[in-house]
PDB file of C-alpha atoms and ligand atoms in Angstrom:
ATOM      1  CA  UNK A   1     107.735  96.886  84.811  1.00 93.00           C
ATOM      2  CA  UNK A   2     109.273  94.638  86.734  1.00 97.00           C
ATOM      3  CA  UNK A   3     109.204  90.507  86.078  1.00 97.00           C
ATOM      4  CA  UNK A   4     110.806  87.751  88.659  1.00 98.00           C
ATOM      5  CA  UNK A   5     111.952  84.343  87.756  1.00 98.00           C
ATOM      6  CA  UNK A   6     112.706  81.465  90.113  1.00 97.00           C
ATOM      7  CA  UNK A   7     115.221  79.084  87.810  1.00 96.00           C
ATOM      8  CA  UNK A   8     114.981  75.115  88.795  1.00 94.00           C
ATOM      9  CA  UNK A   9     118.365  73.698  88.627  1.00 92.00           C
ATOM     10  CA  UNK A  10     117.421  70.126  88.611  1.00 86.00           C
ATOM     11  CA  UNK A  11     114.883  70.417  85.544  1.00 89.00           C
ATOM     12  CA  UNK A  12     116.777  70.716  82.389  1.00 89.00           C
ATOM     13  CA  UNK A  13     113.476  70.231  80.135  1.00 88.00           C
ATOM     14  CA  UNK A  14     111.941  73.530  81.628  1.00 91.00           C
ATOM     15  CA  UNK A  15     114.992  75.605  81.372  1.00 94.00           C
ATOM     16  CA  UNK A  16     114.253  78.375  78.770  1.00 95.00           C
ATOM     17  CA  UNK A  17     110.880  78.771  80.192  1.00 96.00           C
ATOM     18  CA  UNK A  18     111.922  82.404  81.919  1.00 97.00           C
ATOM     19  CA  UNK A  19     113.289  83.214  78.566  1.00 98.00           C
ATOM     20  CA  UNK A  20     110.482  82.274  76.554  1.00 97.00           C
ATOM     21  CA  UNK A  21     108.084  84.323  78.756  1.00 97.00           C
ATOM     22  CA  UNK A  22     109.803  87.330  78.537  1.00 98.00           C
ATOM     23  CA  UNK A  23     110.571  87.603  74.756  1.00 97.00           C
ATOM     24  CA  UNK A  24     106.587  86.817  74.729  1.00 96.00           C
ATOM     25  CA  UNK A  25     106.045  89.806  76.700  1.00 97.00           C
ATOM     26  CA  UNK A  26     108.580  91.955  74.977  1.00 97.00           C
ATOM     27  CA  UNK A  27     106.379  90.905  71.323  1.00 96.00           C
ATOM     28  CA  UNK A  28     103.343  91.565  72.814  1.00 96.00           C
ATOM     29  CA  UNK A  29     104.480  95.126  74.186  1.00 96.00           C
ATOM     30  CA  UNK A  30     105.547  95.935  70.421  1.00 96.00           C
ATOM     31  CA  UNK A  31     109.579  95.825  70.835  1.00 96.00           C
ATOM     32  CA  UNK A  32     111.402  95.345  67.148  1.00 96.00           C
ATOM     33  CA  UNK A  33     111.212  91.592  66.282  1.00 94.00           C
ATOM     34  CA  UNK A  34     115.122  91.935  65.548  1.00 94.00           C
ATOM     35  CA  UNK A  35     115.932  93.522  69.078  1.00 97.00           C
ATOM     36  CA  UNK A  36     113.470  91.069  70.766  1.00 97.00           C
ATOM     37  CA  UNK A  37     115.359  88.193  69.137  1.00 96.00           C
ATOM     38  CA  UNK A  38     118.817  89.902  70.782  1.00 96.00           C
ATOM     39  CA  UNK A  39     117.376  89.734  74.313  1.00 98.00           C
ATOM     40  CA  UNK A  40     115.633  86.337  73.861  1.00 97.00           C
ATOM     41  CA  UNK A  41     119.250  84.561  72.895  1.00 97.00           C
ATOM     42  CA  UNK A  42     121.250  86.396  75.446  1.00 98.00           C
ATOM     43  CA  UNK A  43     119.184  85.765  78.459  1.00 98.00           C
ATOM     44  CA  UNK A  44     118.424  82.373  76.957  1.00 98.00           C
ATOM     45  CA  UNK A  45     122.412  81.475  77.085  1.00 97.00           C
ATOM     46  CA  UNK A  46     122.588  83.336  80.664  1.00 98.00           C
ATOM     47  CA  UNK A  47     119.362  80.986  81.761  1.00 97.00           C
ATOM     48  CA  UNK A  48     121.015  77.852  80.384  1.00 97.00           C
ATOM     49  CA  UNK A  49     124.517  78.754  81.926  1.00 97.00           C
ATOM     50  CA  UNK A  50     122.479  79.070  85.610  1.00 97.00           C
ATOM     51  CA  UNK A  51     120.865  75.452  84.774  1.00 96.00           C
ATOM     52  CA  UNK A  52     123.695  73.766  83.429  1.00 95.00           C
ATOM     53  CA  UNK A  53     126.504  74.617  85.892  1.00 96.00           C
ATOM     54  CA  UNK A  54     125.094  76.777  88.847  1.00 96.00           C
ATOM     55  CA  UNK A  55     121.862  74.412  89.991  1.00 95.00           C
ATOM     56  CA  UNK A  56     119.715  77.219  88.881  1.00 96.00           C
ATOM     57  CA  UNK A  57     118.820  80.587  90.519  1.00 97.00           C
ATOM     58  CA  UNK A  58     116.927  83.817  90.527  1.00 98.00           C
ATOM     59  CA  UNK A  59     116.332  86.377  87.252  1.00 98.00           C
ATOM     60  CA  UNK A  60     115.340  89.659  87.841  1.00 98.00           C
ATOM     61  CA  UNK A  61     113.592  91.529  84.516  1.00 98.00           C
ATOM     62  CA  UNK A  62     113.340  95.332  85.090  1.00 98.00           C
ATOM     63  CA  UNK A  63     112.061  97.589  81.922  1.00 97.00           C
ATOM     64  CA  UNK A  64     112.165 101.394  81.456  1.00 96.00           C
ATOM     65  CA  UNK A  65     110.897 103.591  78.606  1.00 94.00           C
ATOM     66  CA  UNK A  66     114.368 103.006  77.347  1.00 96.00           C
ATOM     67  CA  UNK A  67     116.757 100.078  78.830  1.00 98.00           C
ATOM     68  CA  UNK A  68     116.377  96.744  79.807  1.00 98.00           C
ATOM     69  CA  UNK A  69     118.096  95.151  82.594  1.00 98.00           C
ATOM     70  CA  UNK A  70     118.411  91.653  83.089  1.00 98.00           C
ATOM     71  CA  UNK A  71     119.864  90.420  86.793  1.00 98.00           C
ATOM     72  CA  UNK A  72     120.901  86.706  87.324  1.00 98.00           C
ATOM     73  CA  UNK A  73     121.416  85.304  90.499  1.00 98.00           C
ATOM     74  CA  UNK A  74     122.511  82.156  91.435  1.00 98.00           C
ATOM     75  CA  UNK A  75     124.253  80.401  94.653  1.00 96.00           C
ATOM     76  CA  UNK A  76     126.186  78.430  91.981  1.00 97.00           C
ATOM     77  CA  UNK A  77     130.274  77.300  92.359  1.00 97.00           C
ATOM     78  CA  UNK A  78     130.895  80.479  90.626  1.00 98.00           C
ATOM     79  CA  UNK A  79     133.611  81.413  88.037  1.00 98.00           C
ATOM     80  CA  UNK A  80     137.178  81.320  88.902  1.00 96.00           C
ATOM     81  CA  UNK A  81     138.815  82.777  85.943  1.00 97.00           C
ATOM     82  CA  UNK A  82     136.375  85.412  84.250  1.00 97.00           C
ATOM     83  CA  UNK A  83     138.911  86.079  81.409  1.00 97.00           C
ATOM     84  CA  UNK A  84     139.351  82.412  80.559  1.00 97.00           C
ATOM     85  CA  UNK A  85     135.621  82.193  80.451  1.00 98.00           C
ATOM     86  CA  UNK A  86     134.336  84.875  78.152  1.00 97.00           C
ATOM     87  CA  UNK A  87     136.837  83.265  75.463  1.00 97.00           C
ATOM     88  CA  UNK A  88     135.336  81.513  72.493  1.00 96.00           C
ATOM     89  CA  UNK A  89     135.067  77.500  72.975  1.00 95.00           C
ATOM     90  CA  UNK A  90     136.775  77.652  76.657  1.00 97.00           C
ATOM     91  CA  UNK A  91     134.067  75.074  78.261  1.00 97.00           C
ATOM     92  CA  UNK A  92     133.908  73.269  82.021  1.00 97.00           C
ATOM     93  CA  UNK A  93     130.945  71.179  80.361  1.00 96.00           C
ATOM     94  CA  UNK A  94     130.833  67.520  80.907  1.00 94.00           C
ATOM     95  CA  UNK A  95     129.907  64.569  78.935  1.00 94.00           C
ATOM     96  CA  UNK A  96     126.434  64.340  79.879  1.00 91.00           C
ATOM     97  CA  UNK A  97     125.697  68.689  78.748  1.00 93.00           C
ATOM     98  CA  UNK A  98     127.455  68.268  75.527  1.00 93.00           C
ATOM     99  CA  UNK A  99     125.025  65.074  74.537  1.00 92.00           C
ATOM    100  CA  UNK A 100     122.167  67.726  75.536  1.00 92.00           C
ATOM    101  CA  UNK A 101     123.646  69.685  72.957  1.00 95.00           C
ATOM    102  CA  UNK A 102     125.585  72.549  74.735  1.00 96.00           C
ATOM    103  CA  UNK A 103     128.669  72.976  75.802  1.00 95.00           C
ATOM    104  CA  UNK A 104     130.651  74.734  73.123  1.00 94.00           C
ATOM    105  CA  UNK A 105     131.603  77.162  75.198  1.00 96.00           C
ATOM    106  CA  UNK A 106     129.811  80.479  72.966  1.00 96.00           C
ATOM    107  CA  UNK A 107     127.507  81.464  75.435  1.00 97.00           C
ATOM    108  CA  UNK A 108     129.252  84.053  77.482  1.00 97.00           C
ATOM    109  CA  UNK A 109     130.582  85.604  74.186  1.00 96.00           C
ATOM    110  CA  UNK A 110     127.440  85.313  73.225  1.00 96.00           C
ATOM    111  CA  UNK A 111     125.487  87.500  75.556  1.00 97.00           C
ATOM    112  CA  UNK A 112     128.200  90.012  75.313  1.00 97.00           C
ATOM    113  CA  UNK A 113     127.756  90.161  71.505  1.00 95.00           C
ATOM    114  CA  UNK A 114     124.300  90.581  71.712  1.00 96.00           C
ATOM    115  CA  UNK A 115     123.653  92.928  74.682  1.00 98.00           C
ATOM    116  CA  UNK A 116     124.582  96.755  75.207  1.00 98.00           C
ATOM    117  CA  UNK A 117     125.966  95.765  78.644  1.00 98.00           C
ATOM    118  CA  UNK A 118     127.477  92.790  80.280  1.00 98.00           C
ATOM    119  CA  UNK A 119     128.537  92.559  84.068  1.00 98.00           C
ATOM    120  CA  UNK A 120     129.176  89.477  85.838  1.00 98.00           C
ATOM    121  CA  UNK A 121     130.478  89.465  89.659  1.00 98.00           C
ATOM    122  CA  UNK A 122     131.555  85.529  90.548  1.00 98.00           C
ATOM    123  CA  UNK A 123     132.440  84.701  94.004  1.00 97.00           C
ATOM    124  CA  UNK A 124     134.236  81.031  93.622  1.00 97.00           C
ATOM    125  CA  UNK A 125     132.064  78.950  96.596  1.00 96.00           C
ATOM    126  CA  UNK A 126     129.478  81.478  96.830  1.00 97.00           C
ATOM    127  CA  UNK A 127     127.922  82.441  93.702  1.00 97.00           C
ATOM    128  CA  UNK A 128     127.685  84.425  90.494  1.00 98.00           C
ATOM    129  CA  UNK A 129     125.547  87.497  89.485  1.00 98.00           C
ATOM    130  CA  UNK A 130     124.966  88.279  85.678  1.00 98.00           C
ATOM    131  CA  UNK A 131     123.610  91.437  84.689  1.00 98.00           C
ATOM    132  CA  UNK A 132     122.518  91.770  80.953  1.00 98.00           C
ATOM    133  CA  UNK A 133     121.846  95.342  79.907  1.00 98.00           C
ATOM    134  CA  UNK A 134     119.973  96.403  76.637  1.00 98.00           C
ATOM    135  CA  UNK A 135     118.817  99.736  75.041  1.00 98.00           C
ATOM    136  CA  UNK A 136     115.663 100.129  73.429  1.00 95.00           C
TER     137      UNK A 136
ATOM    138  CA  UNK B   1     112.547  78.019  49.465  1.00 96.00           C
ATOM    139  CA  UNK B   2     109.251  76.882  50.725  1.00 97.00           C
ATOM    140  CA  UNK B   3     109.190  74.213  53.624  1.00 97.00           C
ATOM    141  CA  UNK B   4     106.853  71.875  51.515  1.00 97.00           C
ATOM    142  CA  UNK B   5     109.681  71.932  49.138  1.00 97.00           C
ATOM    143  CA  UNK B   6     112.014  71.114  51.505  1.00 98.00           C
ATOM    144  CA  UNK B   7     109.672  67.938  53.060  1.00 98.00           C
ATOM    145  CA  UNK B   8     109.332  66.995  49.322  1.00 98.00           C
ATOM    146  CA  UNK B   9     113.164  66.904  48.914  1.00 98.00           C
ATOM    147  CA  UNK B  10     113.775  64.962  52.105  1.00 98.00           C
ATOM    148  CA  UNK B  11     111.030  62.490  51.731  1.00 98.00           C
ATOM    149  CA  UNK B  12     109.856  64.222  55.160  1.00 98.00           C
ATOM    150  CA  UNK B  13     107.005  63.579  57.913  1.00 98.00           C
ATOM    151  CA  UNK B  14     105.034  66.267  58.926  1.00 98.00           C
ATOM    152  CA  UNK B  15     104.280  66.073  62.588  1.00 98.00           C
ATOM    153  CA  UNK B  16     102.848  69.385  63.081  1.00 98.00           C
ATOM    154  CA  UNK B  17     102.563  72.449  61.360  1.00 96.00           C
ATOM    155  CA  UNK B  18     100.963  71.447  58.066  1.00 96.00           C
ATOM    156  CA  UNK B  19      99.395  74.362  57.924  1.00 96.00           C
ATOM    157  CA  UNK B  20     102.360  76.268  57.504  1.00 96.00           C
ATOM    158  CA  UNK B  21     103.966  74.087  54.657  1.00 97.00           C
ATOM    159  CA  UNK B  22     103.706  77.302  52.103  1.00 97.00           C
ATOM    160  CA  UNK B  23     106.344  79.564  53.921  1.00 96.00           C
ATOM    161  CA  UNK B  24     109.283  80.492  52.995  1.00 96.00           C
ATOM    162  CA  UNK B  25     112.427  79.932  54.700  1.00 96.00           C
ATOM    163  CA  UNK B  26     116.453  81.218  52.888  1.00 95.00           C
ATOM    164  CA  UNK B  27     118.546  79.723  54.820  1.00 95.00           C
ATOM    165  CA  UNK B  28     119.340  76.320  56.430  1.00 95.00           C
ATOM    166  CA  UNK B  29     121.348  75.053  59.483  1.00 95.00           C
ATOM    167  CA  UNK B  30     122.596  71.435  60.177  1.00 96.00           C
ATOM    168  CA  UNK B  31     123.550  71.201  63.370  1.00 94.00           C
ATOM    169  CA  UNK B  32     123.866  69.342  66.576  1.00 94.00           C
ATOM    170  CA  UNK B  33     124.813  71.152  69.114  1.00 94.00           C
ATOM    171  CA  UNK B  34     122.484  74.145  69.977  1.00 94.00           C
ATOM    172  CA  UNK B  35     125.324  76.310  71.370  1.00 91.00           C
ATOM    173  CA  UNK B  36     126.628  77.031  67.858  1.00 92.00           C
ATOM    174  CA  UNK B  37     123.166  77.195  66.665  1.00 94.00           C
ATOM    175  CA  UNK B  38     123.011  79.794  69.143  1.00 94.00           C
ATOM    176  CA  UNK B  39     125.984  81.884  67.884  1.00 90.00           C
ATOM    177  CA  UNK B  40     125.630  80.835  64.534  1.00 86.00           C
ATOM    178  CA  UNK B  41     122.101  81.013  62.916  1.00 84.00           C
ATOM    179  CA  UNK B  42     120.412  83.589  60.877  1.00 86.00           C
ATOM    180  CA  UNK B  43     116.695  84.248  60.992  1.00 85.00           C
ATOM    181  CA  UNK B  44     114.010  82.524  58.791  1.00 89.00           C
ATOM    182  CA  UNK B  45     116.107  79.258  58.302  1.00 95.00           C
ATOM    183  CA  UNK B  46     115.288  76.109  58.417  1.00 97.00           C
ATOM    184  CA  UNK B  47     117.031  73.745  60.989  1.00 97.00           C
ATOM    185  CA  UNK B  48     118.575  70.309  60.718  1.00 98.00           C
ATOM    186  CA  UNK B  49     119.619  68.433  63.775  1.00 98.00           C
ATOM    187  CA  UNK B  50     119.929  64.989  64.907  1.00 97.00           C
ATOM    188  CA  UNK B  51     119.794  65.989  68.467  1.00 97.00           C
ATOM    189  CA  UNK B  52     116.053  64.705  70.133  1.00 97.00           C
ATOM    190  CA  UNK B  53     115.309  67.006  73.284  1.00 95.00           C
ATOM    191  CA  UNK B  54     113.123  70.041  74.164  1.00 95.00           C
ATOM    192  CA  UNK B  55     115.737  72.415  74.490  1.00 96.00           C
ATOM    193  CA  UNK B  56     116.202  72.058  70.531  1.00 97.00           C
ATOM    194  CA  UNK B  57     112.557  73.438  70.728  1.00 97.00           C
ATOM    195  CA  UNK B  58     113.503  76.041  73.294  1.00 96.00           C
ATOM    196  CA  UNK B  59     116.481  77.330  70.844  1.00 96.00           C
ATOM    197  CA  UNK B  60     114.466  77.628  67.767  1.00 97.00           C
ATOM    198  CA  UNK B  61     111.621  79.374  69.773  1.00 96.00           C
ATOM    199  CA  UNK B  62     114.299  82.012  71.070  1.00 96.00           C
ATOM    200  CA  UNK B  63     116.068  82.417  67.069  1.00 95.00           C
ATOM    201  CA  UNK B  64     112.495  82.528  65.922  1.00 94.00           C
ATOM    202  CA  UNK B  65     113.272  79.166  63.395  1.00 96.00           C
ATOM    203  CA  UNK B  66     110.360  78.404  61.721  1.00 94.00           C
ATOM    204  CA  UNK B  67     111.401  74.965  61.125  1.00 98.00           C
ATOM    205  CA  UNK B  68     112.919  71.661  62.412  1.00 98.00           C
ATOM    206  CA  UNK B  69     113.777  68.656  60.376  1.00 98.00           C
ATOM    207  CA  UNK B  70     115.064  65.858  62.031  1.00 98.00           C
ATOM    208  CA  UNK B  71     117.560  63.845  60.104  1.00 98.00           C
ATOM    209  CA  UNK B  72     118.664  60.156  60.415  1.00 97.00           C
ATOM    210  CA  UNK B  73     115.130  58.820  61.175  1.00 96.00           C
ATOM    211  CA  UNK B  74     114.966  60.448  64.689  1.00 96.00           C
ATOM    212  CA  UNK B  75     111.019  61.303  65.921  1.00 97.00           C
ATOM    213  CA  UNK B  76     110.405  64.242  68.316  1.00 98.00           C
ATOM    214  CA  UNK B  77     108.762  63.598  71.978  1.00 97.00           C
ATOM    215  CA  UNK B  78     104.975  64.180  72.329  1.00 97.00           C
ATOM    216  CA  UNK B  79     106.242  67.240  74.751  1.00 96.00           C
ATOM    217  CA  UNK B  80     108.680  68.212  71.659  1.00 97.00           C
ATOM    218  CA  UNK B  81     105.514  68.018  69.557  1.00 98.00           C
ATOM    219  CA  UNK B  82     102.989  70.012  72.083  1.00 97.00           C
ATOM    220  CA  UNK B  83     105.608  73.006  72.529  1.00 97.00           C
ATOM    221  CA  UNK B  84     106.260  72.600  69.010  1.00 98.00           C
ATOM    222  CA  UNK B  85     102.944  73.273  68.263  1.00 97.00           C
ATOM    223  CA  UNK B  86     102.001  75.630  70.589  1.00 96.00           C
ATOM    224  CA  UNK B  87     104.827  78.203  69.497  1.00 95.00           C
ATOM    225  CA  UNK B  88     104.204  77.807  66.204  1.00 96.00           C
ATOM    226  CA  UNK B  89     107.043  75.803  64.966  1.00 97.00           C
ATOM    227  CA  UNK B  90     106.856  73.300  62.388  1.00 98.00           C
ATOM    228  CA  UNK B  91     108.466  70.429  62.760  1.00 98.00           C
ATOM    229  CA  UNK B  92     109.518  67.364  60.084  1.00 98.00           C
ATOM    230  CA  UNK B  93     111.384  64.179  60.215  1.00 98.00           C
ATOM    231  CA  UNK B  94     113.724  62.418  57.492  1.00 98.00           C
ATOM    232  CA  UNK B  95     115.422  59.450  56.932  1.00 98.00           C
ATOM    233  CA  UNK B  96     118.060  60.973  55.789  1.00 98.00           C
ATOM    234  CA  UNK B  97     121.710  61.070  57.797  1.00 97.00           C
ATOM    235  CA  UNK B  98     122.097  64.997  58.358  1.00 97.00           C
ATOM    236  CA  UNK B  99     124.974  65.699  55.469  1.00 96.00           C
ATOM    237  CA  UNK B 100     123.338  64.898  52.833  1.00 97.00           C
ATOM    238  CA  UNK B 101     120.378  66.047  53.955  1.00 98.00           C
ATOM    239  CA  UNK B 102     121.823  69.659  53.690  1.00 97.00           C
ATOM    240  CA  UNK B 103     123.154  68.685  50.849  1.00 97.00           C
ATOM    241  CA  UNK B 104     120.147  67.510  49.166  1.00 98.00           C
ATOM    242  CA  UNK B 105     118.325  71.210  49.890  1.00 97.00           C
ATOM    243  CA  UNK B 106     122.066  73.153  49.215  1.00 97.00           C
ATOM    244  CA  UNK B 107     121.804  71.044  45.436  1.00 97.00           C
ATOM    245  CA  UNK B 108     118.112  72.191  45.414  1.00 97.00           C
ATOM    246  CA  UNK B 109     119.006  76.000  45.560  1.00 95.00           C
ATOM    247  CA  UNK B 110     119.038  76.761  49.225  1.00 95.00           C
ATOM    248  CA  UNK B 111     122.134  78.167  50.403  1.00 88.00           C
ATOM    249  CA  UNK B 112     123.907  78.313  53.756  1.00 77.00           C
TER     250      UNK B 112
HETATM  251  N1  ATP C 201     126.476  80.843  86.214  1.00 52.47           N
HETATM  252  C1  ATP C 201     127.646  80.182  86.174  1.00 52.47           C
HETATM  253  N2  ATP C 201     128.135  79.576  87.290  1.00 52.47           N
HETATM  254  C2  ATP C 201     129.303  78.898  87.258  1.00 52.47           C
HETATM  255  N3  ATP C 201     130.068  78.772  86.158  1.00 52.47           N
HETATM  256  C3  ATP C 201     129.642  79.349  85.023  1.00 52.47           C
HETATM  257  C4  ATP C 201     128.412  80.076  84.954  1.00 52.47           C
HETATM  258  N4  ATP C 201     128.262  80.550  83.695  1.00 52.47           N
HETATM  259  C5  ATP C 201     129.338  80.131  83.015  1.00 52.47           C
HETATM  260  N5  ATP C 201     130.185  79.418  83.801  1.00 52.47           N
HETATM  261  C6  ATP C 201     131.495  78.846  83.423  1.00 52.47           C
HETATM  262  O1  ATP C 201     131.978  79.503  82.264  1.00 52.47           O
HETATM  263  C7  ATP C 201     132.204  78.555  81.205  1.00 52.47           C
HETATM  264  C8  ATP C 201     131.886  79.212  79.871  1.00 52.47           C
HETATM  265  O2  ATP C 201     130.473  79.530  79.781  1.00 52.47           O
HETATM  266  P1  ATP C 201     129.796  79.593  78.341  1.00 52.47           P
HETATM  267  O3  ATP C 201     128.357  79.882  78.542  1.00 52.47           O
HETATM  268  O4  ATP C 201     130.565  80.542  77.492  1.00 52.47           O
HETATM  269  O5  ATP C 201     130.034  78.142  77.761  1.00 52.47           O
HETATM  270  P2  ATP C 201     129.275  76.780  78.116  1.00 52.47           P
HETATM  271  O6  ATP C 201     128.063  77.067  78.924  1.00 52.47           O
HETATM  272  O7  ATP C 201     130.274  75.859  78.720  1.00 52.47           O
HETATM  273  O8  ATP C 201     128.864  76.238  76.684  1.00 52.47           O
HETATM  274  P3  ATP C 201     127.681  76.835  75.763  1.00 52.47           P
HETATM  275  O9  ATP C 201     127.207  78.104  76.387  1.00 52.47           O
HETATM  276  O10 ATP C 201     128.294  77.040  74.428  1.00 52.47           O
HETATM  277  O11 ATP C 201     126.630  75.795  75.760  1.00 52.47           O
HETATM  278  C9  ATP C 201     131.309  77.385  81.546  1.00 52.47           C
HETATM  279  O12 ATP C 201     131.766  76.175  80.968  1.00 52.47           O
HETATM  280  C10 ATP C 201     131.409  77.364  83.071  1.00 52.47           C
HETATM  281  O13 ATP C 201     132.618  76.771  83.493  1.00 52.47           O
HETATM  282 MG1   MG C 202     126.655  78.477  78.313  1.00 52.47          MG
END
């Protein structure tokens, strides 16, 4: 099964919706609450990341008998130090994201805590690609 | 700790999920930035949070967080309230600031 996503950059009150429709259709196909919850926070951060500092993007949902893959595409500034990024707290976030209430800088280590898999391929001026990987 | 408790502890306004008043919840969170929430919470809690927006919706949909109270007085948007409502999640509002709030419930028994 195969799901696609187009991500509005400009519309920070419907960011989340992707997320919320897959872990809907991940319940509804029977998957382990606790696994479901996994998938719903990673891609949730990963969705939120695209909104809040790549003007949105593209998410591509593809689900076997036994893996989940999660592709995130977005024309964005893209990352210049990768390292630096994946740290705990490390945070480009302005003013105006942290009164939204993110910003903290968790959600890269995030995804890679709660995923199986974690690629990301930045291009600074170009774009990033996220790829969230998850066994079932 | 049931969530009526909890609304009876804080004083609290229902604004919807009345229905679901009798459930449990064994942990809280207070909390205003939903990136920690993110990293931080365990399931079945109840949240606290001063922050007003839908994404605070959107987080406790994805941590499956039963509940919201809002501390310091703040009131959730009607499109808080509708998504709210439609996912299932109940949400509550208090006058009081957000520490003492969690300490009011930690004093009452329910633990971090
Ligand atoms: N898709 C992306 N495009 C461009 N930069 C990104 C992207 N995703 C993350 N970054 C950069 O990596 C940094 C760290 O991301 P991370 O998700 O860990 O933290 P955050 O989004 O700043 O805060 P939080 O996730 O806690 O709300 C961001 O501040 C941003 O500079
Ligand atoms: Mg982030």
């Amino acid at each position: 099964m195969t799901l696609c996503f187009t991500v509005d950059g400009n519309d920070f009150l419907r960011a989340g919706e992707a997320s919320a429709v897959v872990k809907r259709t991940l319940k509804q196909l029977g998957l382990e609450s606790s696994l479901v919850r996994k998938i719903a926070i990673a891609m949730y951060e990963a969705e939120m990341n695209m909104v809040l500092h790549a003007n949105g993007g593209n998410i591509k949902v593809t689900l076997s008998d036994t893996y989940l893959t999660i592709q995130m595409m977005d024309t964005g500034p893209g990352i210049k130090d990768i390292d630096l990024a994946m740290q705990e707290g490390y945070s480009t976030a302005n003013q105006k994201i942290r009164e939204l209430g993110f910003g903290a800088g968790m959600g890269l280590p995030n995804m890679k805590r709660y995923s199986d898999e974690l690629k990301i391929k930045t291009v600074v001026g170009v774009g990033t690609e996220v790829l969230l990987g998850f066994k079932l | 700790m049931q969530l009526c408790k909890v609304q009876e502890i804080l004083e609290a306004k229902v604004w919807t999920g009345t229905e679901k008043l009798e459930k449990e919840v064994y942990s809280a969170c207070g909390c205003d930035l939903m990136s920690d929430v993110l990293a931080f919470a365990k399931e079945k809690i109840v949240l606290l949070t001063g922050l007003i927006n839908l994404q605070v919706i959107r987080t406790a949909e994805m941590l499956d967080i039963k509940a919201i109270v809002f501390v310091r007085g703040k009131e959730p948007t009607s499109d808080m309230i509708d998504l709210a409502k439609e996912r299932g999640i109940v949400l509550l509002s208090t006058g009081v600031p957000l520490y003492p709030a969690c300490g009011l419930l930690y004093e009452a028994g329910l633990r971090g």
